[in-house]
Amino acid sequence: MILLRRQEIQEWDAYTIQNEPIPSLDLMERASAKCVEHLTRIYGKTSYEIVCGTGNNGGDGLAIARMLHELGCDVRVVIVGVAEQGSTDFQHNLARLPDVDIRTIDEHNASSYQCSGKVLIDALFGTGLTREIIGWRAGVVGQMNKHLNIVSIDIPSGLLADEWNPQDGVVVVAQHTLTFQIPKMSMLVAENGKHCGTIHVLDIGLNSGYTPHQPGAYRWTTTRDISSLLPLRGTFSHKGTHGHLLVVAGSEGKMGAAILATEAALQAGVGLATAHVPRGGLSIMQTAVPSAMCEVDDHDVHVSRLPSLEGYQALVAGPGLGTHTDTQNAIDKLLSECDLPMVIDADGLNCIARLKAMDRLRNKSVVLTPHPKEFDRLFGTHKSESHRIETMNNQSVNYGITIVLKGAFTRVATPDGLVHFNSTGNPLLATAGSGDVLAGMIGALLARGMNCEDASRAAVFIHGAAADYLANAGHMPHCTSTRLIDAIPLAFGKIYSHFTQ
């Protein structure tokens, strides 16, 4: 799915209104009903204060207030600005509002505003905002931010939809953001994360026939995008038809990373997996992952050479590998001799950074999977995540490789100049070893015949979906990577079921 700019989102609304067709007021009603559904799921029937601007975002807020009131919730509405100057849909929803407590705030009484209600709903400004909030309205936002439970409708007020860089002006700090149909660009970088809280993307049924005139470089990966990519197992298939993956990983004290990557690859459906590990790690690996085969290095505590690459369809190098000089030499040889599709992760990336060997990867079937610090070791220091994403996009095209920048909304940059933001995952992934799991999963899909771009997008999506499964099963706020691996087949199953529907 194409990520859209503010103007394009407005065009999508207009396209839906014209082609469904549906009156704008009914589309607002549909969006507001989705919000109420989520609000009551999160907070139940409690007391709500809805702070409304006089545009269409405020119109959403008024419709939400009416629906909450009809459910028996205690509702108070605060209108910020002159109600009589509101948009047409705002005026319609104000007229339909039942007998609830309504207060109007303007420049004369804004300083006396105090929030009430257990939940504060921010419907002050939507995606139409193009400049920072100033003056007495900024003071209102400051008072709102004293509340502990803020839910923003579509976008936190003050956050500009198209701007990745943090705004200088005041911005609502929400615990939840209920955004319509697709996340807004500004929500997808860490610098703005504190304003959005948990982002819920609500499908309000915008017409799927809309396409922007000039699609940008950014995409939003959904189940529909991934389900048709995954290889299926035929009736007469066997382990040999699902690929053989080589995992070069592990060193003294870091064998866990090798274990996680190898086990994750097997759970992601590779037919055969062989781990090349230091001699001292052989018994550890064979005990922990009995389904895997082992190829033993000459050295006891670190990898010092490459095995023969014959018979493998793909390779993962780096988890727990360390950066000993012998290991760097092995990675150096790998870059020269390996023509297999490969995933380079963790210490594999650190070895490349020390060897200054990025040029050796040019136009190879390679996936790099750095976290931000590893990324900066390869490409230089970055002051912001938005700058890092721009560099990732440029370097993926420059080197002709796929780069997976891990984090919230993990991004996959591809040589065709696109950046795919992932829609699955949650803070359960912020745990030791989750990156090793992802590397093994990408390697498995490469060995099963997928190209670097599709394997990366699919593995990232399923990796996040496994974490979402665990969260829904009550494992929040944290779990281990071994639990994550156990959920991989369940995530695959859910996505396969979408494909068959």
Coordinates of C-alpha atoms in Angstrom, one line a residue:
M1 CA 0.0 0.0 0.0
I2 CA 1.3 3.4 -0.9
L3 CA 1.9 5.8 2.0
L4 CA 0.2 9.1 1.2
R5 CA 0.9 12.7 1.8
R6 CA -1.7 15.0 3.4
Q7 CA -3.0 16.3 0.0
E8 CA -3.3 12.8 -1.3
I9 CA -5.3 11.6 1.7
Q10 CA -7.7 14.5 1.1
E11 CA -8.0 13.4 -2.5
W12 CA -8.7 9.8 -1.3
D13 CA -11.5 11.1 0.9
A14 CA -13.0 13.0 -2.1
Y15 CA -12.6 10.0 -4.4
T16 CA -14.5 7.8 -2.0
I17 CA -17.3 10.4 -1.6
Q18 CA -17.6 10.6 -5.4
N19 CA -17.2 7.0 -6.4
E20 CA -18.8 5.0 -3.6
P21 CA -20.8 7.3 -3.6
I22 CA -21.3 8.4 0.0
P23 CA -22.0 11.8 1.5
S24 CA -19.1 13.3 3.5
L25 CA -21.3 13.4 6.6
D26 CA -21.9 9.6 6.3
L27 CA -18.2 8.9 5.8
M28 CA -17.5 11.0 9.0
E29 CA -20.1 8.9 10.8
R30 CA -18.4 5.7 9.7
A31 CA -15.0 6.9 10.9
S32 CA -16.4 8.1 14.2
A33 CA -18.2 4.7 14.8
K34 CA -14.8 3.0 14.3
C35 CA -13.3 5.3 16.9
V36 CA -16.0 4.6 19.4
E37 CA -15.6 0.9 18.9
H38 CA -11.9 1.2 19.8
L39 CA -12.4 3.7 22.6
T40 CA -14.8 1.4 24.4
R41 CA -12.6 -1.6 23.8
I42 CA -9.7 0.2 25.5
Y43 CA -11.4 2.2 28.2
G44 CA -15.0 0.9 28.5
K45 CA -17.9 3.0 29.5
T46 CA -16.2 5.8 31.5
S47 CA -16.2 9.6 31.5
Y48 CA -14.9 11.3 28.3
E49 CA -14.0 14.9 27.5
I50 CA -13.8 15.6 23.8
V51 CA -11.8 18.7 22.8
C52 CA -13.0 19.7 19.3
G53 CA -11.7 22.2 16.9
T54 CA -14.1 23.7 14.4
G55 CA -12.9 21.8 11.3
N56 CA -13.7 18.3 10.2
N57 CA -11.5 16.8 12.9
G58 CA -13.8 18.6 15.4
G59 CA -16.8 17.2 13.5
D60 CA -15.4 13.7 14.1
G61 CA -15.1 14.6 17.7
L62 CA -18.7 15.7 17.9
A63 CA -20.0 12.5 16.3
I64 CA -17.9 10.5 18.7
A65 CA -19.3 12.5 21.6
R66 CA -22.9 11.7 20.4
M67 CA -22.2 8.0 20.0
L68 CA -20.5 7.7 23.4
H69 CA -23.4 9.5 25.0
E70 CA -25.9 7.1 23.3
L71 CA -23.9 4.2 24.9
G72 CA -24.4 5.7 28.3
C73 CA -21.0 7.3 28.9
D74 CA -20.5 10.5 30.8
V75 CA -19.6 13.0 28.0
R76 CA -18.4 16.6 28.1
V77 CA -17.6 18.5 24.9
V78 CA -15.1 21.5 24.7
I79 CA -15.3 23.5 21.5
V80 CA -12.1 25.5 20.8
G81 CA -12.9 28.5 18.6
V82 CA -16.1 30.0 17.3
A83 CA -18.6 27.2 16.6
E84 CA -20.5 29.3 14.1
Q85 CA -17.5 29.5 11.9
G86 CA -17.1 25.7 11.8
S87 CA -17.1 23.5 8.7
T88 CA -20.3 22.3 7.2
D89 CA -20.0 18.8 8.7
F90 CA -18.9 20.2 12.0
Q91 CA -22.2 22.3 12.1
H92 CA -24.3 19.2 11.2
N93 CA -22.8 17.1 14.0
L94 CA -23.1 20.0 16.5
A95 CA -26.8 20.2 15.6
R96 CA -27.2 16.5 16.1
L97 CA -25.5 16.5 19.5
P98 CA -27.9 15.6 22.3
D99 CA -28.2 17.3 25.7
V100 CA -24.6 17.0 26.8
D101 CA -22.4 19.5 28.6
I102 CA -20.8 21.8 26.0
R103 CA -18.2 24.5 26.8
T104 CA -16.7 26.9 24.3
I105 CA -13.2 28.2 24.7
D106 CA -11.8 31.3 23.0
E107 CA -9.0 33.7 23.5
H108 CA -10.9 35.4 26.4
N109 CA -11.3 32.3 28.6
A110 CA -8.7 29.9 27.4
S111 CA -6.5 30.5 30.4
S112 CA -9.1 29.1 32.8
Y113 CA -9.5 25.8 30.9
Q114 CA -9.0 22.7 33.1
C115 CA -9.3 19.1 31.7
S116 CA -11.9 16.7 33.1
G117 CA -13.0 13.2 32.4
K118 CA -11.0 10.0 32.8
V119 CA -10.2 10.0 29.0
L120 CA -9.5 13.1 27.0
I121 CA -10.2 12.9 23.3
D122 CA -8.1 15.2 21.1
A123 CA -10.2 16.2 18.0
L124 CA -8.7 19.7 17.8
F125 CA -6.7 19.7 14.6
G126 CA -6.4 16.9 12.0
T127 CA -4.2 16.3 9.0
G128 CA -5.3 19.6 7.4
L129 CA -3.0 21.5 9.8
T130 CA 0.0 23.0 7.9
R131 CA 1.6 25.2 10.6
E132 CA 2.4 25.1 14.3
I133 CA -0.2 25.9 16.9
I134 CA 0.4 29.3 18.4
G135 CA -1.2 31.8 20.8
W136 CA -4.0 30.9 23.1
R137 CA -4.7 27.6 21.3
A138 CA -1.1 26.5 22.2
G139 CA -2.1 27.2 25.8
V140 CA -5.1 24.9 25.5
V141 CA -2.9 22.1 24.1
G142 CA -0.5 22.7 27.1
Q143 CA -3.4 22.1 29.5
M144 CA -4.5 19.0 27.5
N145 CA -1.0 17.5 27.9
K146 CA -1.5 17.5 31.7
H147 CA -4.0 14.7 31.2
L148 CA -2.8 11.1 31.6
N149 CA -5.2 9.4 29.1
I150 CA -5.3 11.3 25.8
V151 CA -6.6 9.7 22.6
S152 CA -5.9 11.6 19.4
I153 CA -8.3 11.3 16.5
D154 CA -6.5 10.7 13.2
I155 CA -3.3 12.6 14.3
P156 CA -2.1 14.3 17.5
S157 CA -3.0 18.0 17.2
G158 CA 0.0 20.0 16.3
L159 CA 1.8 17.2 14.5
L160 CA 2.1 18.0 10.8
A161 CA 1.1 15.0 8.7
D162 CA 4.0 15.2 6.1
E163 CA 6.8 16.3 8.4
W164 CA 9.3 13.7 9.7
N165 CA 11.4 16.3 11.6
P166 CA 10.0 17.1 15.1
Q167 CA 7.8 20.3 15.2
D168 CA 9.0 23.3 17.1
G169 CA 5.5 24.2 18.3
V170 CA 3.4 22.5 20.9
V171 CA 2.0 19.1 20.1
V172 CA -0.5 16.8 21.9
V173 CA 1.2 13.9 23.7
A174 CA -1.3 11.1 23.2
Q175 CA -1.3 7.6 24.7
H176 CA -3.3 6.3 21.7
T177 CA -3.8 7.6 18.2
L178 CA -6.8 6.4 16.2
T179 CA -5.7 7.1 12.6
F180 CA -7.9 6.6 9.6
Q181 CA -7.1 4.0 6.9
I182 CA -3.3 4.5 6.8
P183 CA -0.7 6.0 9.1
K184 CA 0.5 9.5 8.4
M185 CA 4.1 10.0 7.4
S186 CA 5.1 11.9 10.6
M187 CA 4.0 9.0 12.8
L188 CA 6.6 6.6 11.5
V189 CA 9.8 8.0 13.0
A190 CA 11.0 7.7 16.6
E191 CA 11.3 11.5 17.1
N192 CA 7.5 11.8 16.9
G193 CA 6.7 8.6 18.7
K194 CA 6.2 10.3 22.1
H195 CA 3.3 12.2 20.6
C196 CA 1.4 9.3 19.0
G197 CA 1.6 6.6 21.7
T198 CA 0.1 3.3 20.4
I199 CA -1.1 3.8 16.8
H200 CA -4.3 2.1 15.8
V201 CA -5.0 2.1 12.0
L202 CA -8.7 2.0 11.5
D203 CA -10.2 0.8 8.2
I204 CA -13.0 3.2 7.4
G205 CA -13.6 1.8 4.0
L206 CA -12.0 4.4 1.7
N207 CA -12.4 3.3 -1.9
S208 CA -9.6 1.0 -2.9
G209 CA -9.7 2.3 -6.5
Y210 CA -7.8 5.5 -5.6
T211 CA -4.2 5.9 -6.9
P212 CA -2.2 9.0 -6.4
H213 CA -1.0 10.8 -9.5
Q214 CA 2.6 10.6 -8.5
P215 CA 3.2 7.8 -6.0
G216 CA 6.1 8.5 -3.6
A217 CA 8.9 6.2 -2.6
Y218 CA 7.2 5.0 0.7
R219 CA 5.0 2.0 1.2
W220 CA 3.0 0.5 4.1
T221 CA 3.2 -3.3 4.2
T222 CA 0.0 -5.2 5.0
T223 CA -1.2 -8.8 5.1
R224 CA -2.6 -8.5 1.6
D225 CA 0.9 -7.5 0.3
I226 CA 2.6 -10.5 1.9
S227 CA 0.1 -13.3 1.7
S228 CA 0.6 -13.9 -2.1
L229 CA 4.4 -13.8 -1.8
L230 CA 4.9 -16.8 0.5
P231 CA 5.9 -20.2 -1.0
L232 CA 3.4 -23.0 -0.5
R233 CA 4.3 -26.6 0.4
G234 CA 3.1 -29.0 -2.3
T235 CA 1.7 -32.5 -1.6
F236 CA 4.8 -34.2 -2.9
S237 CA 7.4 -31.8 -1.5
H238 CA 10.1 -32.9 0.9
K239 CA 12.9 -31.3 2.9
G240 CA 15.1 -31.1 -0.2
T241 CA 12.6 -29.0 -2.1
H242 CA 12.4 -26.3 0.6
G243 CA 16.0 -25.2 0.5
H244 CA 19.2 -25.7 2.5
L245 CA 20.4 -22.7 4.6
L246 CA 23.9 -22.2 5.9
V247 CA 24.2 -20.2 9.2
V248 CA 27.7 -18.9 10.0
A249 CA 27.3 -17.8 13.6
G250 CA 28.4 -18.0 17.2
S251 CA 31.5 -17.5 19.3
E252 CA 32.4 -18.1 22.9
G253 CA 29.6 -16.6 25.1
K254 CA 27.4 -15.8 22.1
M255 CA 26.2 -19.3 21.0
G256 CA 22.7 -18.2 21.9
A257 CA 22.5 -16.0 18.8
A258 CA 23.5 -18.9 16.6
I259 CA 20.9 -21.1 18.2
L260 CA 18.1 -18.5 17.8
A261 CA 18.9 -17.8 14.1
T262 CA 19.1 -21.4 13.2
E263 CA 15.9 -22.5 15.0
A264 CA 14.1 -19.5 13.6
A265 CA 15.1 -20.5 10.1
L266 CA 13.7 -24.0 10.7
Q267 CA 10.4 -22.6 12.1
A268 CA 10.2 -20.3 9.0
G269 CA 10.0 -23.4 6.8
V270 CA 13.5 -24.0 5.4
G271 CA 13.9 -27.7 4.6
L272 CA 17.5 -28.1 5.9
A273 CA 19.7 -25.9 8.1
T274 CA 23.4 -26.3 8.8
A275 CA 25.2 -24.1 11.4
H276 CA 28.9 -23.5 11.0
V277 CA 30.1 -22.8 14.6
P278 CA 33.3 -22.8 16.6
R279 CA 34.4 -26.2 17.7
G280 CA 33.6 -25.4 21.3
G281 CA 30.0 -24.6 20.3
L282 CA 29.2 -27.9 18.6
S283 CA 27.6 -29.7 21.6
I284 CA 25.7 -26.6 22.6
M285 CA 24.2 -26.2 19.1
Q286 CA 23.4 -29.9 18.6
T287 CA 21.7 -30.1 22.0
A288 CA 19.7 -26.9 21.6
V289 CA 18.7 -27.4 17.9
P290 CA 18.6 -31.1 17.2
S291 CA 16.8 -30.5 13.9
A292 CA 19.9 -28.7 12.5
M293 CA 23.1 -30.1 11.2
C294 CA 26.5 -28.7 12.2
E295 CA 29.7 -27.9 10.4
V296 CA 32.5 -27.3 12.8
D297 CA 35.2 -24.6 12.6
D298 CA 38.9 -25.3 13.3
H299 CA 38.9 -22.9 16.2
D300 CA 37.5 -23.5 19.6
V301 CA 36.0 -20.1 20.4
H302 CA 35.4 -18.2 17.2
V303 CA 34.8 -18.7 13.5
S304 CA 38.1 -18.6 11.6
R305 CA 37.2 -19.9 8.1
L306 CA 34.3 -20.5 5.7
P307 CA 33.0 -24.0 5.0
S308 CA 32.4 -25.1 1.4
L309 CA 29.3 -23.4 0.0
E310 CA 28.3 -26.2 -2.3
G311 CA 24.8 -27.5 -1.8
Y312 CA 23.4 -24.4 -0.1
Q313 CA 20.7 -22.1 -1.5
A314 CA 21.3 -19.2 0.9
L315 CA 23.5 -18.1 3.8
V316 CA 23.2 -16.1 7.0
A317 CA 26.4 -14.6 8.5
G318 CA 26.9 -12.7 11.7
P319 CA 24.7 -13.6 14.7
G320 CA 27.0 -13.8 17.7
L321 CA 30.0 -14.1 15.5
G322 CA 32.3 -11.7 17.2
T323 CA 34.9 -9.5 15.4
H324 CA 38.2 -11.4 16.0
T325 CA 40.7 -10.8 13.3
D326 CA 40.3 -14.4 12.1
T327 CA 36.6 -13.8 11.8
Q328 CA 37.0 -10.6 9.9
N329 CA 39.2 -12.5 7.4
A330 CA 36.5 -15.2 7.1
I331 CA 34.0 -12.4 6.3
D332 CA 36.4 -10.9 3.9
K333 CA 36.7 -14.2 2.0
L334 CA 32.9 -14.5 2.1
L335 CA 32.4 -11.2 0.4
S336 CA 34.9 -12.3 -2.4
E337 CA 33.7 -15.9 -2.9
C338 CA 30.0 -16.2 -2.1
D339 CA 27.5 -15.8 -4.9
L340 CA 24.6 -17.2 -2.8
P341 CA 21.8 -14.9 -1.6
M342 CA 22.9 -13.9 1.9
V343 CA 21.8 -12.1 5.0
I344 CA 24.5 -10.2 6.9
D345 CA 23.6 -9.4 10.5
A346 CA 25.1 -8.2 13.8
D347 CA 28.8 -8.9 13.9
G348 CA 28.9 -9.6 10.2
L349 CA 27.9 -6.0 9.7
N350 CA 30.5 -4.9 12.3
C351 CA 33.2 -6.8 10.4
I352 CA 32.2 -5.1 7.2
A353 CA 32.4 -1.7 8.9
R354 CA 35.9 -2.5 10.2
L355 CA 37.0 -3.8 6.8
K356 CA 35.5 -0.8 5.1
A357 CA 34.1 -3.3 2.6
M358 CA 30.7 -2.0 1.5
D359 CA 31.9 -1.7 -2.1
R360 CA 32.4 -5.5 -2.2
L361 CA 28.7 -6.0 -1.8
R362 CA 27.7 -3.9 -4.9
N363 CA 24.9 -5.6 -6.9
K364 CA 25.1 -8.8 -5.0
S365 CA 22.0 -10.7 -3.7
V366 CA 22.6 -9.3 -0.2
V367 CA 20.3 -8.3 2.7
L368 CA 21.8 -6.1 5.5
T369 CA 19.9 -6.1 8.7
P370 CA 21.3 -3.4 11.0
H371 CA 19.9 -1.8 14.0
P372 CA 20.5 2.0 14.1
K373 CA 24.0 1.9 15.7
E374 CA 25.1 -0.8 13.3
F375 CA 23.7 1.3 10.5
D376 CA 25.7 4.3 11.6
R377 CA 28.9 2.2 11.7
L378 CA 28.4 1.4 8.1
F379 CA 27.2 4.7 6.8
G380 CA 28.2 7.4 9.3
T381 CA 26.5 9.1 12.2
H382 CA 22.9 10.4 11.8
K383 CA 21.2 12.9 14.0
S384 CA 17.7 11.8 13.3
E385 CA 15.8 8.7 12.2
S386 CA 14.4 10.6 9.2
H387 CA 17.9 11.3 8.0
R388 CA 18.8 7.6 8.5
I389 CA 15.9 6.5 6.4
E390 CA 16.9 8.9 3.6
T391 CA 20.4 7.5 3.7
M392 CA 19.1 3.9 3.7
N393 CA 17.0 4.6 0.6
N394 CA 20.0 6.2 -1.2
Q395 CA 22.5 3.5 -0.3
S396 CA 20.2 0.6 -1.2
V397 CA 19.9 2.1 -4.7
N398 CA 23.6 2.9 -4.8
Y399 CA 24.8 -0.6 -3.9
G400 CA 21.9 -2.5 -5.5
I401 CA 21.2 -4.3 -2.2
T402 CA 18.3 -4.7 0.3
I403 CA 18.7 -2.9 3.6
V404 CA 16.5 -3.8 6.6
L405 CA 16.6 -1.0 9.2
K406 CA 15.3 -2.5 12.4
G407 CA 13.1 -0.7 14.9
A408 CA 9.4 0.3 15.2
F409 CA 7.8 0.0 11.8
T410 CA 11.0 -1.8 10.6
R411 CA 11.9 -0.4 7.2
V412 CA 13.0 -2.4 4.1
A413 CA 14.8 -0.4 1.4
T414 CA 15.0 -2.0 -2.0
P415 CA 17.2 -1.3 -5.0
D416 CA 14.3 0.1 -7.0
G417 CA 14.2 3.1 -4.7
L418 CA 11.3 2.1 -2.5
V419 CA 11.1 2.0 1.3
H420 CA 8.6 -0.4 2.9
F421 CA 7.4 0.4 6.4
N422 CA 6.2 -2.7 8.3
S423 CA 2.8 -2.6 9.9
T424 CA 3.2 -5.5 12.4
G425 CA 5.1 -5.8 15.7
N426 CA 5.1 -4.2 19.1
P427 CA 7.6 -3.6 22.0
L428 CA 7.8 -7.4 22.7
L429 CA 10.5 -7.3 19.9
A430 CA 12.7 -5.1 22.1
T431 CA 14.4 -8.1 23.6
A432 CA 17.8 -9.8 23.2
G433 CA 18.0 -12.1 20.2
S434 CA 15.0 -10.8 18.2
G435 CA 17.3 -9.6 15.5
D436 CA 18.9 -13.0 15.3
V437 CA 15.5 -14.5 14.9
L438 CA 14.7 -12.1 12.0
A439 CA 18.0 -12.9 10.3
G440 CA 17.3 -16.6 10.4
M441 CA 13.8 -16.0 9.0
I442 CA 15.0 -13.9 6.1
G443 CA 17.6 -16.6 5.3
A444 CA 15.0 -19.3 5.4
L445 CA 12.8 -17.5 2.8
L446 CA 15.9 -16.8 0.6
A447 CA 16.7 -20.6 0.7
R448 CA 13.1 -21.4 -0.2
G449 CA 13.5 -19.4 -3.4
M450 CA 12.3 -15.9 -2.7
N451 CA 14.3 -12.9 -3.8
C452 CA 16.0 -10.5 -1.4
E453 CA 13.3 -7.8 -1.5
D454 CA 10.3 -10.2 -1.0
A455 CA 12.0 -12.4 1.5
S456 CA 12.9 -9.3 3.6
R457 CA 9.5 -7.8 3.5
A458 CA 7.8 -11.1 4.3
A459 CA 10.1 -12.1 7.1
V460 CA 9.9 -8.7 8.7
F461 CA 6.1 -8.8 8.5
I462 CA 5.8 -12.3 10.0
H463 CA 8.4 -11.5 12.7
G464 CA 6.2 -8.7 13.8
A465 CA 3.0 -10.8 13.4
A466 CA 4.5 -13.4 15.7
A467 CA 5.1 -10.7 18.4
D468 CA 1.5 -9.5 17.8
Y469 CA 0.2 -13.0 18.4
L470 CA 2.1 -13.2 21.7
A471 CA 0.8 -9.7 22.8
N472 CA -2.8 -10.8 22.0
A473 CA -2.2 -13.9 24.1
G474 CA -1.3 -11.8 27.1
H475 CA 2.5 -11.9 27.0
M476 CA 3.0 -8.1 27.3
P477 CA 5.0 -6.2 28.3
H478 CA 7.9 -8.5 27.6
C479 CA 9.0 -12.0 26.6
T480 CA 12.0 -13.9 25.3
S481 CA 13.1 -14.6 21.8
T482 CA 12.5 -18.3 22.3
R483 CA 8.8 -17.5 22.8
L484 CA 8.9 -15.4 19.7
I485 CA 10.3 -18.4 17.7
D486 CA 7.5 -20.6 19.0
A487 CA 5.0 -18.1 17.5
I488 CA 6.5 -18.1 14.0
P489 CA 4.4 -21.0 12.6
L490 CA 1.3 -19.5 14.1
A491 CA 2.0 -16.2 12.3
F492 CA 2.6 -18.0 9.0
G493 CA -0.6 -19.9 9.4
K494 CA -2.6 -16.7 9.9
I495 CA -1.2 -15.2 6.8
Y496 CA -1.7 -18.3 4.7
S497 CA -5.3 -18.4 5.8
H498 CA -5.7 -14.8 4.5
F499 CA -4.3 -16.0 1.1
T500 CA -6.8 -18.9 0.9
Q501 CA -9.9 -16.7 1.7

